[in-house]
Amino acid sequence: RAEKTEVLSEDLLQVEKRLELVKQVSHSTHKKLTACLQGQQGVDVDKKSKKLPLATLAQCMVEGAAVLGDESLLGKMLKLCGDTQEKLAQELILFELTIERDVTEPLYELAEVEIPNIQKQRKHLAKLVLDMDSARTRYSQSTKSSGLSSNLQPTGAKADHLREEMEEAANRMEICRDQLSADMYSFVAKEIDYASYFQTLIEVQAEYHRKSLELLQSVLPQIKAHQETWVEKPCYGKPLEEHLALSGRDIAFPIEACVTMLLECGMQEEGLFRIAPSASKLKKLKASLDCGVLDVQEYSADPHAIAGALKSYLRELPEPLMTFELYNDWIQASNIQDEDKRLQALFNACEKLPSANNTNFKYLIKFLSKLTDYQDVNKMTPGNIAIVLGPNLLWTQNEGNITEMMTTVSLQIVGIIEPIIQHADWFFPGEIEFNVTGNYGSPVHTNHNANYSSMPSPDMDQMDRKQNDQSRRPLSVATDNMMLEFYKKDGKEAVHRSAVSSQPVPHSSQHPLPIWLQLPPLPRLGFPPIMPCSSCPSSPWLHQSPHPHTPHASHRLHLFPSVSALPVCTSFPSHVAH
């Protein structure tokens, strides 16, 4: 049996082992890289673009833009984005064609052609080595058998044939080994070329993404320009400065629109900002303000909806109009006992407000001050306005304890807002133009409640006004009923407020209102809702300071002098009645 002769050097044997590893890695890499390509492989550009998902998306967007039209913002956006996606699809096609040509095809060639050819040569060399070993064995056996009886060299035709056969086999093996060795050394030398395939991959990817980024960056300013010039911008729940910047306004749109309409149709409306409007009507008005489409004629007949929309806007601001940053300043100012120093501290806090907040706060306070000119008719004194609007103008950033929110904090906020309204001309001197843009003038207000008679004149005497008030009061409305219970404890008077709001719109979770504005409505009692204050007999409602422009600590929060002054319904739960 012929023995196998090893004809490759140790170095080439190591190269032989590496060939198989490189083949496996190249094959798997080619397979995965091909799977990453989105276009159909081995086809021309036109066919490739038809099957490309990005090109299909671009076509869909362009068709959608044609359906919606250029007059709509969505149509403009779809057209711009569709054109951009089409350009990106063309870049992607060029990218994939380059990857196919410079990376995937060379990898395929390496894994499926070059290395297999070397391995095929290696198998052929093994066969030639076996043939050479066999010829050598046969020649050796022939020599031994012919030389048993003598030391003479074998002669004759057979011996010559065997020797020639052996030499020919050795010659073929040498040629094949040399060729294989050259191919193996060439493979080792070309490893840097094989590695360059992956460098090319990264370079082509970088170029593709660079061009794609340039395309996206070139279209972004156009998209932003369309967004910025579009008039229908949501305003509820948006930061004040962002809304003002986008709309190019100084006064927030909902504030100006609501204030201007209220000036013409709501100043004499009893319980303005207290009486809750219809939830559906309020939702519709807020949506109208959000998209900038406002039917002044429709809402002029419902001032409570307008007031509710204004309260909702203030409440839904991410940061209160009087700001989180100045919260401590406001509270500290309200705690000052000396009246002059307290007013000065509140003035200083106003001066610290950011420009946009200061402008809108001034606008709002001047309006509320004007509203109090009709307090004999609308029953909205500075104190009452502060009770219903204060929690929408200032709240703490960190949710506090419910008891604290019911008492201290709520009373402090009222103590901040009330004197500012009372002294509006001192805090913000000068007149103000409410209809800044001149777009919200309302028609003459028509009576919106069949249970109301015509609005009383501010010049009516007190007796006529009282009779008129009783005849005008709605038979059943949802109101913010405010009550105080006074009782003695440890020889000291303690005040506990239990107030309710029937406001149907849920409050924002960002800044929950005090509990006395969140409780469900109490059952209606069998007494008129108007109760005079013992300290201020002339006041027909919650509280009216004897001198509207002179804040006095003893008059700031008078509501009911005693729970005994309230007629109690016999069907009212005993624990509430007491």
Coordinates of C-alpha atoms in Angstrom, one line a residue:
R1 CA 0.0 0.0 0.0
A2 CA 1.4 3.4 -1.0
E3 CA 2.1 5.9 1.8
K4 CA 0.8 9.4 1.4
T5 CA 3.5 12.0 1.0
E6 CA 3.0 15.5 2.4
V7 CA 4.0 18.0 -0.2
L8 CA 2.8 21.3 1.4
S9 CA 4.8 23.3 3.9
E10 CA 3.6 24.1 7.4
D11 CA 2.7 27.7 6.4
L12 CA 0.6 26.5 3.5
L13 CA -1.2 24.0 5.7
Q14 CA -2.2 27.0 8.0
V15 CA -3.4 28.9 5.0
E16 CA -5.5 25.9 4.0
K17 CA -7.3 26.0 7.3
R18 CA -7.8 29.7 7.1
L19 CA -9.4 29.4 3.7
E20 CA -12.3 27.5 5.1
L21 CA -12.9 30.0 7.9
V22 CA -12.8 33.0 5.5
K23 CA -15.2 31.2 3.2
Q24 CA -17.8 30.6 6.0
V25 CA -17.6 34.3 7.2
S26 CA -17.8 35.7 3.7
H27 CA -20.8 33.6 2.8
S28 CA -22.8 34.5 5.9
T29 CA -21.9 38.2 5.6
H30 CA -23.0 38.2 2.0
K31 CA -26.3 36.6 2.9
K32 CA -27.1 39.0 5.7
L33 CA -26.0 42.1 3.8
T34 CA -28.2 41.1 0.9
A35 CA -31.2 40.7 3.2
C36 CA -30.7 44.3 4.3
L37 CA -31.1 45.7 0.8
Q38 CA -34.7 46.7 0.1
G39 CA -34.7 46.6 -3.7
Q40 CA -34.9 43.6 -5.9
Q41 CA -31.4 42.2 -6.6
G42 CA -30.0 42.0 -10.1
V43 CA -32.5 44.2 -11.9
D44 CA -32.3 47.6 -13.5
V45 CA -33.1 50.9 -11.8
D46 CA -36.7 51.1 -13.1
K47 CA -37.7 47.7 -11.9
K48 CA -35.9 48.2 -8.6
S49 CA -37.7 51.5 -7.9
K50 CA -41.1 49.9 -8.4
K51 CA -40.6 47.4 -5.7
L52 CA -38.9 49.8 -3.2
P53 CA -41.1 50.5 -0.1
L54 CA -39.8 54.0 0.1
A55 CA -40.8 54.8 -3.4
T56 CA -44.3 53.3 -2.8
L57 CA -44.6 55.5 0.3
A58 CA -43.6 58.6 -1.7
Q59 CA -46.2 57.8 -4.4
C60 CA -48.9 57.4 -1.7
M61 CA -48.1 60.7 -0.1
V62 CA -48.1 62.6 -3.4
E63 CA -51.5 61.1 -4.3
G64 CA -52.8 62.0 -0.8
A65 CA -51.7 65.6 -1.3
A66 CA -53.6 65.8 -4.6
V67 CA -56.7 64.6 -2.8
L68 CA -56.5 67.1 0.1
G69 CA -55.3 70.0 -2.1
D70 CA -52.7 72.7 -1.5
E71 CA -55.1 74.9 0.5
S72 CA -54.9 72.6 3.5
L73 CA -51.9 72.3 5.8
L74 CA -52.0 68.5 5.5
G75 CA -52.0 68.7 1.8
K76 CA -48.9 70.9 1.8
M77 CA -47.1 68.6 4.3
L78 CA -47.9 65.5 2.3
K79 CA -46.7 67.1 -1.0
L80 CA -43.4 68.2 0.6
C81 CA -42.9 64.9 2.4
G82 CA -43.8 62.9 -0.7
D83 CA -41.3 64.7 -2.9
T84 CA -38.7 64.3 -0.2
Q85 CA -39.4 60.6 0.1
E86 CA -39.1 60.2 -3.7
K87 CA -35.7 61.8 -3.6
L88 CA -34.6 59.7 -0.7
A89 CA -35.8 56.6 -2.6
Q90 CA -33.6 57.6 -5.6
E91 CA -30.6 58.0 -3.2
L92 CA -31.4 54.6 -1.7
I93 CA -31.5 53.0 -5.1
L94 CA -28.1 54.4 -6.0
F95 CA -26.8 53.3 -2.6
E96 CA -27.9 49.8 -3.1
L97 CA -26.6 49.5 -6.6
T98 CA -23.2 50.7 -5.3
I99 CA -23.3 48.2 -2.5
E100 CA -24.2 45.4 -4.9
R101 CA -21.3 46.3 -7.2
D102 CA -18.6 47.1 -4.7
V103 CA -19.4 44.9 -1.7
T104 CA -21.9 42.0 -2.1
E105 CA -20.7 40.8 -5.5
P106 CA -17.0 40.8 -4.5
L107 CA -17.9 38.9 -1.3
Y108 CA -19.9 36.4 -3.3
E109 CA -17.0 36.0 -5.7
L110 CA -14.6 35.4 -2.8
A111 CA -16.9 32.9 -0.9
E112 CA -18.3 31.1 -3.9
V113 CA -15.6 31.3 -6.6
E114 CA -12.0 32.1 -5.5
I115 CA -11.8 30.1 -2.3
P116 CA -13.7 27.1 -3.8
N117 CA -11.2 27.1 -6.8
I118 CA -8.3 26.9 -4.4
Q119 CA -9.9 24.1 -2.5
K120 CA -10.6 22.3 -5.7
Q121 CA -6.9 22.6 -6.6
R122 CA -6.0 21.2 -3.2
K123 CA -8.1 18.2 -3.8
H124 CA -6.6 17.7 -7.2
L125 CA -3.1 17.9 -5.7
A126 CA -4.0 15.3 -3.1
K127 CA -5.0 13.0 -6.0
L128 CA -1.7 13.7 -7.9
V129 CA 0.3 12.9 -4.7
L130 CA -1.5 9.6 -4.4
D131 CA -0.8 8.8 -8.0
M132 CA 2.9 9.7 -7.5
D133 CA 3.1 7.5 -4.4
S134 CA 1.5 4.6 -6.2
A135 CA 3.9 4.9 -9.2
R136 CA 6.8 5.1 -6.8
T137 CA 5.7 2.0 -5.0
R138 CA 5.2 0.0 -8.1
Y139 CA 8.7 1.0 -9.4
S140 CA 10.2 0.1 -6.0
Q141 CA 8.6 -3.4 -6.0
S142 CA 9.8 -4.1 -9.5
T143 CA 13.3 -3.2 -8.6
K144 CA 13.3 -5.5 -5.6
S145 CA 12.0 -8.5 -7.5
S146 CA 14.5 -8.2 -10.3
G147 CA 17.4 -7.7 -8.0
L148 CA 17.0 -10.7 -5.7
S149 CA 19.8 -12.7 -7.3
S150 CA 22.1 -9.9 -8.3
N151 CA 23.0 -6.3 -7.5
L152 CA 22.6 -5.3 -11.1
Q153 CA 20.2 -2.4 -11.9
P154 CA 16.8 -3.6 -13.4
T155 CA 16.7 -3.4 -17.1
G156 CA 14.2 -4.0 -19.8
A157 CA 11.1 -2.3 -21.1
K158 CA 9.0 -2.9 -18.0
A159 CA 11.4 -1.2 -15.6
D160 CA 11.9 1.7 -17.9
H161 CA 8.1 2.1 -18.2
L162 CA 7.6 2.1 -14.5
R163 CA 10.4 4.7 -14.0
E164 CA 8.9 7.0 -16.6
E165 CA 5.5 6.6 -15.1
M166 CA 6.9 7.6 -11.7
E167 CA 8.8 10.6 -13.0
E168 CA 5.7 11.8 -14.9
A169 CA 3.5 11.5 -11.9
A170 CA 6.0 13.4 -9.8
N171 CA 6.2 16.1 -12.5
R172 CA 2.4 16.6 -12.6
M173 CA 2.4 16.8 -8.8
E174 CA 5.1 19.4 -8.8
I175 CA 3.2 21.6 -11.3
C176 CA 0.0 21.4 -9.3
R177 CA 1.7 22.0 -6.0
D178 CA 3.4 25.1 -7.4
Q179 CA 0.2 26.4 -8.8
L180 CA -1.7 25.8 -5.5
S181 CA 1.1 27.4 -3.5
A182 CA 1.0 30.5 -5.7
D183 CA -2.8 30.7 -5.3
M184 CA -2.6 30.3 -1.5
Y185 CA 0.1 33.0 -1.2
S186 CA -1.9 35.2 -3.5
F187 CA -4.9 34.8 -1.2
V188 CA -2.8 35.8 1.8
A189 CA -1.5 38.8 0.0
K190 CA -4.9 39.9 -1.1
E191 CA -6.5 39.9 2.4
I192 CA -6.1 43.7 2.5
D193 CA -8.2 43.9 -0.7
Y194 CA -10.9 41.6 0.9
A195 CA -10.9 43.8 4.0
S196 CA -11.4 46.9 1.8
Y197 CA -14.9 45.6 0.9
F198 CA -16.0 46.5 4.4
Q199 CA -14.3 49.9 4.3
T200 CA -16.2 50.5 1.1
L201 CA -19.5 49.5 2.8
I202 CA -19.0 52.1 5.5
E203 CA -18.0 54.8 3.1
V204 CA -21.0 54.2 0.8
Q205 CA -23.3 54.2 3.8
A206 CA -21.8 57.4 5.1
E207 CA -22.2 59.1 1.7
Y208 CA -25.8 57.8 1.4
H209 CA -26.7 59.1 4.8
R210 CA -24.9 62.4 4.2
K211 CA -26.9 63.0 1.1
S212 CA -30.2 61.9 2.8
L213 CA -29.5 64.3 5.7
E214 CA -28.9 67.2 3.3
L215 CA -32.2 66.5 1.6
L216 CA -34.0 66.4 4.9
Q217 CA -32.4 69.5 6.2
S218 CA -33.2 71.3 3.0
V219 CA -36.9 70.6 3.3
L220 CA -37.3 71.2 7.0
P221 CA -37.2 75.0 6.7
Q222 CA -40.0 74.8 4.2
I223 CA -42.1 72.5 6.4
K224 CA -41.5 74.8 9.4
A225 CA -42.4 77.9 7.4
H226 CA -45.8 76.3 6.4
Q227 CA -46.4 75.4 10.1
E228 CA -45.5 78.9 11.3
T229 CA -47.6 80.7 8.7
W230 CA -50.6 78.5 9.3
V231 CA -53.3 80.4 11.2
E232 CA -55.0 77.5 12.9
K233 CA -52.7 76.9 15.9
P234 CA -54.0 75.2 19.1
C235 CA -53.6 77.4 22.1
Y236 CA -55.2 75.5 25.0
G237 CA -52.6 73.6 27.1
K238 CA -49.7 75.3 25.3
P239 CA -47.1 77.4 27.1
L240 CA -48.0 81.1 26.9
E241 CA -44.8 82.3 25.3
E242 CA -44.9 79.5 22.7
H243 CA -48.5 80.5 21.7
L244 CA -47.6 84.2 21.6
A245 CA -44.5 83.5 19.5
L246 CA -46.3 81.2 17.0
S247 CA -49.3 83.6 16.6
G248 CA -47.3 86.8 16.7
R249 CA -49.5 88.2 19.4
D250 CA -49.0 90.1 22.6
I251 CA -52.2 89.0 24.3
A252 CA -53.2 85.3 24.2
F253 CA -55.9 84.7 21.6
P254 CA -58.4 83.1 24.1
I255 CA -57.9 85.9 26.6
E256 CA -58.5 88.7 24.1
A257 CA -61.4 87.0 22.4
C258 CA -63.2 86.1 25.6
V259 CA -62.5 89.5 27.3
T260 CA -63.6 91.5 24.2
M261 CA -66.9 89.5 23.9
L262 CA -67.6 89.7 27.6
L263 CA -67.1 93.5 27.6
E264 CA -70.0 93.7 25.1
C265 CA -72.3 91.0 26.3
G266 CA -71.4 89.8 29.8
M267 CA -70.5 92.7 32.1
Q268 CA -74.0 92.7 33.8
E269 CA -74.4 89.0 33.8
E270 CA -75.1 87.9 37.4
G271 CA -72.6 85.3 38.7
L272 CA -70.2 85.7 35.7
F273 CA -67.3 83.2 36.2
R274 CA -69.4 81.5 38.9
I275 CA -72.2 80.0 37.0
A276 CA -71.1 76.9 35.0
P277 CA -72.0 76.9 31.3
S278 CA -73.2 73.8 29.4
A279 CA -70.3 71.4 29.2
S280 CA -71.0 70.7 25.5
K281 CA -71.2 74.4 24.7
L282 CA -68.0 75.1 26.6
K283 CA -66.2 72.2 24.8
K284 CA -67.4 73.6 21.4
L285 CA -66.2 77.1 22.2
K286 CA -62.8 75.9 23.4
A287 CA -62.4 73.9 20.2
S288 CA -63.4 76.9 18.1
L289 CA -60.8 79.1 19.9
D290 CA -58.2 76.3 19.4
C291 CA -58.7 76.4 15.6
G292 CA -59.2 80.1 15.3
V293 CA -62.8 79.8 14.0
L294 CA -65.1 81.9 16.3
D295 CA -68.8 82.6 15.7
V296 CA -69.2 85.8 17.8
Q297 CA -72.9 86.0 17.1
E298 CA -73.5 82.5 18.5
Y299 CA -71.6 82.9 21.7
S300 CA -72.6 86.5 22.4
A301 CA -75.9 85.0 23.8
D302 CA -74.0 82.8 26.3
P303 CA -71.6 84.9 28.4
H304 CA -71.1 82.1 30.9
A305 CA -69.6 79.8 28.2
I306 CA -67.2 82.7 27.3
A307 CA -66.2 83.1 30.9
G308 CA -65.8 79.3 31.3
A309 CA -63.6 79.2 28.2
L310 CA -61.4 82.0 29.7
K311 CA -61.1 80.1 33.0
S312 CA -60.3 76.9 31.2
Y313 CA -57.5 78.5 29.3
L314 CA -55.9 79.9 32.4
R315 CA -56.3 76.6 34.2
E316 CA -54.9 74.5 31.4
L317 CA -51.7 76.6 31.0
P318 CA -48.7 74.3 31.8
E319 CA -47.5 77.1 34.1
P320 CA -49.8 79.6 35.9
L321 CA -50.0 83.1 34.5
M322 CA -48.4 84.3 37.8
T323 CA -45.6 81.7 37.4
F324 CA -44.2 78.9 39.6
E325 CA -41.0 80.9 40.1
L326 CA -42.8 83.7 41.9
Y327 CA -45.2 81.5 43.9
N328 CA -43.3 82.1 47.1
D329 CA -43.0 85.8 46.5
W330 CA -46.8 86.1 46.1
I331 CA -47.5 84.0 49.2
Q332 CA -45.0 85.9 51.3
A333 CA -46.5 89.2 50.2
S334 CA -50.0 88.1 51.2
N335 CA -48.8 87.3 54.7
I336 CA -47.6 90.8 55.4
Q337 CA -49.9 92.5 58.0
D338 CA -49.2 96.1 57.1
E339 CA -51.5 97.1 54.3
D340 CA -49.1 99.5 52.5
K341 CA -46.2 97.1 52.8
R342 CA -48.4 94.3 51.5
L343 CA -49.4 96.2 48.5
Q344 CA -45.9 97.2 47.8
A345 CA -44.7 93.6 48.0
L346 CA -47.5 92.5 45.6
F347 CA -46.4 95.4 43.3
N348 CA -42.8 94.2 43.4
A349 CA -43.9 90.6 42.5
C350 CA -45.8 92.0 39.5
E351 CA -42.7 93.7 38.3
K352 CA -40.8 90.4 38.4
L353 CA -43.2 88.7 36.1
P354 CA -41.8 87.8 32.6
S355 CA -42.8 90.3 29.9
A356 CA -45.4 88.1 28.3
N357 CA -47.0 87.1 31.6
N358 CA -46.9 90.7 32.8
T359 CA -48.7 92.0 29.7
N360 CA -51.4 89.4 29.8
F361 CA -51.8 89.6 33.6
K362 CA -52.2 93.4 33.3
Y363 CA -54.8 93.0 30.5
L364 CA -56.8 90.5 32.6
I365 CA -56.7 92.5 35.8
K366 CA -57.8 95.7 34.1
F367 CA -60.8 93.7 32.7
L368 CA -61.7 92.2 36.1
S369 CA -61.4 95.7 37.6
K370 CA -63.9 96.9 34.9
L371 CA -66.1 94.0 35.7
T372 CA -66.4 95.1 39.4
D373 CA -67.8 98.4 38.2
Y374 CA -71.1 96.4 37.7
Q375 CA -70.8 94.5 40.9
D376 CA -74.2 95.7 42.1
V377 CA -75.7 94.0 39.1
N378 CA -73.4 91.0 38.5
K379 CA -72.7 90.3 42.2
M380 CA -69.0 89.9 41.3
T381 CA -67.0 91.9 43.9
P382 CA -63.2 91.8 43.9
G383 CA -63.3 89.2 46.6
N384 CA -65.8 87.0 44.8
I385 CA -63.8 87.2 41.6
A386 CA -60.7 86.3 43.5
I387 CA -62.4 83.3 44.9
V388 CA -63.4 81.8 41.6
L389 CA -60.5 83.0 39.4
G390 CA -57.6 83.0 41.9
P391 CA -56.9 79.2 41.8
N392 CA -56.7 79.5 38.0
L393 CA -54.1 82.2 38.1
L394 CA -51.7 80.8 40.8
W395 CA -51.0 77.3 42.1
T396 CA -48.1 75.5 43.6
Q397 CA -45.9 73.4 41.4
N398 CA -45.9 70.6 44.0
E399 CA -49.2 69.1 45.0
G400 CA -49.9 70.0 48.6
N401 CA -52.0 68.5 51.2
I402 CA -55.7 68.7 50.7
T403 CA -56.4 70.4 54.1
E404 CA -53.8 73.0 53.4
M405 CA -55.2 73.6 49.9
M406 CA -58.7 74.0 51.4
T407 CA -57.7 76.6 53.9
T408 CA -54.4 78.4 54.0
V409 CA -53.3 78.3 50.4
S410 CA -56.7 79.1 48.9
L411 CA -57.2 82.0 51.3
Q412 CA -53.8 83.4 50.6
I413 CA -54.4 83.3 46.8
V414 CA -57.7 85.2 47.3
G415 CA -55.8 87.7 49.5
I416 CA -53.4 88.2 46.6
I417 CA -55.9 88.6 43.7
E418 CA -58.5 90.7 45.5
P419 CA -56.3 93.7 46.4
I420 CA -54.7 93.7 42.9
I421 CA -58.2 93.9 41.4
Q422 CA -59.2 96.6 43.9
H423 CA -56.1 98.7 43.1
A424 CA -55.8 97.8 39.4
D425 CA -55.1 101.4 38.4
W426 CA -52.3 101.7 41.0
F427 CA -50.7 98.4 40.0
F428 CA -51.2 99.1 36.3
P429 CA -51.7 102.8 35.7
G430 CA -53.2 104.1 32.5
E431 CA -55.9 103.0 30.2
I432 CA -55.8 99.9 28.1
E433 CA -57.2 98.9 24.7
F434 CA -59.0 95.6 25.1
N435 CA -59.8 94.9 21.5
V436 CA -56.2 94.8 20.4
T437 CA -56.7 93.2 17.0
G438 CA -60.2 94.7 16.5
N439 CA -61.6 91.3 15.4
Y440 CA -64.0 90.3 18.2
G441 CA -66.6 93.0 18.5
S442 CA -69.9 91.3 19.4
P443 CA -73.4 92.3 18.4
V444 CA -75.8 93.7 20.9
H445 CA -76.4 91.1 23.6
T446 CA -79.8 89.4 23.5
N447 CA -81.4 87.9 26.5
H448 CA -80.3 84.2 26.6
N449 CA -82.4 83.0 29.6
A450 CA -86.2 83.1 29.5
N451 CA -86.3 83.4 33.3
Y452 CA -84.5 86.7 33.2
S453 CA -86.1 90.0 32.5
S454 CA -84.1 92.8 30.9
M455 CA -80.8 93.9 32.5
P456 CA -81.3 96.5 35.2
S457 CA -79.8 99.9 34.8
P458 CA -76.8 100.7 37.1
D459 CA -78.9 103.8 38.1
M460 CA -81.8 101.9 39.6
D461 CA -82.4 102.5 43.2
Q462 CA -81.7 99.7 45.7
M463 CA -85.3 98.6 46.2
D464 CA -86.1 98.4 42.5
R465 CA -82.8 96.5 41.9
K466 CA -83.6 94.0 44.6
Q467 CA -87.0 93.3 43.1
N468 CA -85.5 93.1 39.7
D469 CA -82.8 90.6 41.0
Q470 CA -85.4 88.3 42.4
S471 CA -87.4 88.3 39.2
R472 CA -84.3 87.7 37.1
R473 CA -82.8 84.8 39.0
P474 CA -83.0 81.6 37.0
L475 CA -85.2 78.9 38.5
S476 CA -82.4 76.3 38.4
V477 CA -78.8 77.0 37.5
A478 CA -75.5 75.3 38.5
T479 CA -73.6 77.7 40.6
D480 CA -70.4 77.9 42.7
N481 CA -72.1 77.9 46.1
M482 CA -69.7 79.3 48.7
M483 CA -70.4 78.8 52.4
L484 CA -68.4 79.3 55.6
E485 CA -69.1 77.6 58.9
F486 CA -68.0 79.4 62.1
Y487 CA -67.7 77.6 65.3
K488 CA -65.9 77.9 68.6
K489 CA -63.1 75.7 69.6
D490 CA -60.9 76.1 72.7
G491 CA -62.3 79.5 73.2
K492 CA -61.1 80.6 69.7
E493 CA -63.1 81.2 66.5
A494 CA -62.0 78.8 63.7
V495 CA -63.1 79.2 60.2
H496 CA -63.7 76.2 58.0
R497 CA -64.6 76.6 54.4
S498 CA -66.8 74.1 52.6
A499 CA -67.4 75.2 49.0
V500 CA -68.4 73.4 45.9
S501 CA -68.2 73.9 42.2
S502 CA -70.6 72.5 39.7
Q503 CA -68.1 73.2 36.9
P504 CA -68.7 70.2 34.6
V505 CA -65.3 70.4 32.9
P506 CA -62.6 68.3 34.6
H507 CA -59.6 70.1 36.0
S508 CA -56.1 69.5 34.6
S509 CA -54.1 67.0 36.6
Q510 CA -51.1 69.2 36.3
H511 CA -52.5 71.6 39.0
P512 CA -55.6 70.3 40.8
L513 CA -57.8 73.0 42.1
P514 CA -58.5 73.3 45.9
I515 CA -60.9 70.7 47.2
W516 CA -63.5 73.4 47.8
L517 CA -63.7 73.9 44.0
Q518 CA -63.8 70.1 43.3
L519 CA -66.6 68.7 45.5
P520 CA -69.9 67.6 44.0
P521 CA -72.8 70.0 44.4
L522 CA -74.8 69.9 47.6
P523 CA -78.5 69.4 47.5
R524 CA -80.3 72.7 46.8
L525 CA -81.5 74.3 50.0
G526 CA -84.9 75.9 50.5
F527 CA -83.5 79.5 51.0
P528 CA -82.6 82.2 48.5
P529 CA -79.0 82.1 47.5
I530 CA -78.5 85.8 48.4
M531 CA -77.4 86.4 52.0
P532 CA -76.2 89.7 53.3
C533 CA -73.0 90.1 55.2
S534 CA -73.5 91.3 58.8
S535 CA -70.6 93.6 58.6
C536 CA -71.6 95.0 55.2
P537 CA -75.4 95.1 55.1
S538 CA -75.4 96.7 51.7
S539 CA -73.7 93.7 50.1
P540 CA -76.4 91.5 48.4
W541 CA -74.1 88.5 47.9
L542 CA -70.9 86.9 49.3
H543 CA -69.1 90.1 50.1
Q544 CA -68.7 93.6 49.0
S545 CA -66.3 95.9 50.7
P546 CA -67.8 99.2 51.9
H547 CA -65.0 100.9 49.9
P548 CA -64.2 98.8 46.7
H549 CA -60.8 100.4 46.3
T550 CA -59.7 100.1 49.9
P551 CA -58.7 96.6 50.9
H552 CA -59.3 95.9 54.6
A553 CA -58.3 92.8 56.3
S554 CA -61.5 92.5 58.3
H555 CA -63.6 92.7 55.1
R556 CA -61.6 90.6 52.8
L557 CA -63.3 87.3 53.2
H558 CA -66.7 87.9 54.8
L559 CA -69.2 85.4 53.6
F560 CA -71.9 84.3 56.0
P561 CA -71.7 85.6 59.6
S562 CA -73.1 82.4 61.1
V563 CA -74.4 79.1 59.9
S564 CA -77.5 79.9 62.0
A565 CA -78.3 82.6 59.6
L566 CA -79.0 80.0 56.9
P567 CA -82.4 78.5 56.7
V568 CA -82.0 74.7 56.9
C569 CA -84.1 72.3 54.9
T570 CA -85.5 69.6 57.0
S571 CA -84.5 67.0 54.4
F572 CA -80.9 68.1 54.5
P573 CA -78.5 65.5 56.1
S574 CA -78.0 66.3 59.7
H575 CA -74.2 66.1 59.6
V576 CA -74.2 68.7 56.9
A577 CA -76.7 71.0 58.5
H578 CA -74.7 71.0 61.7

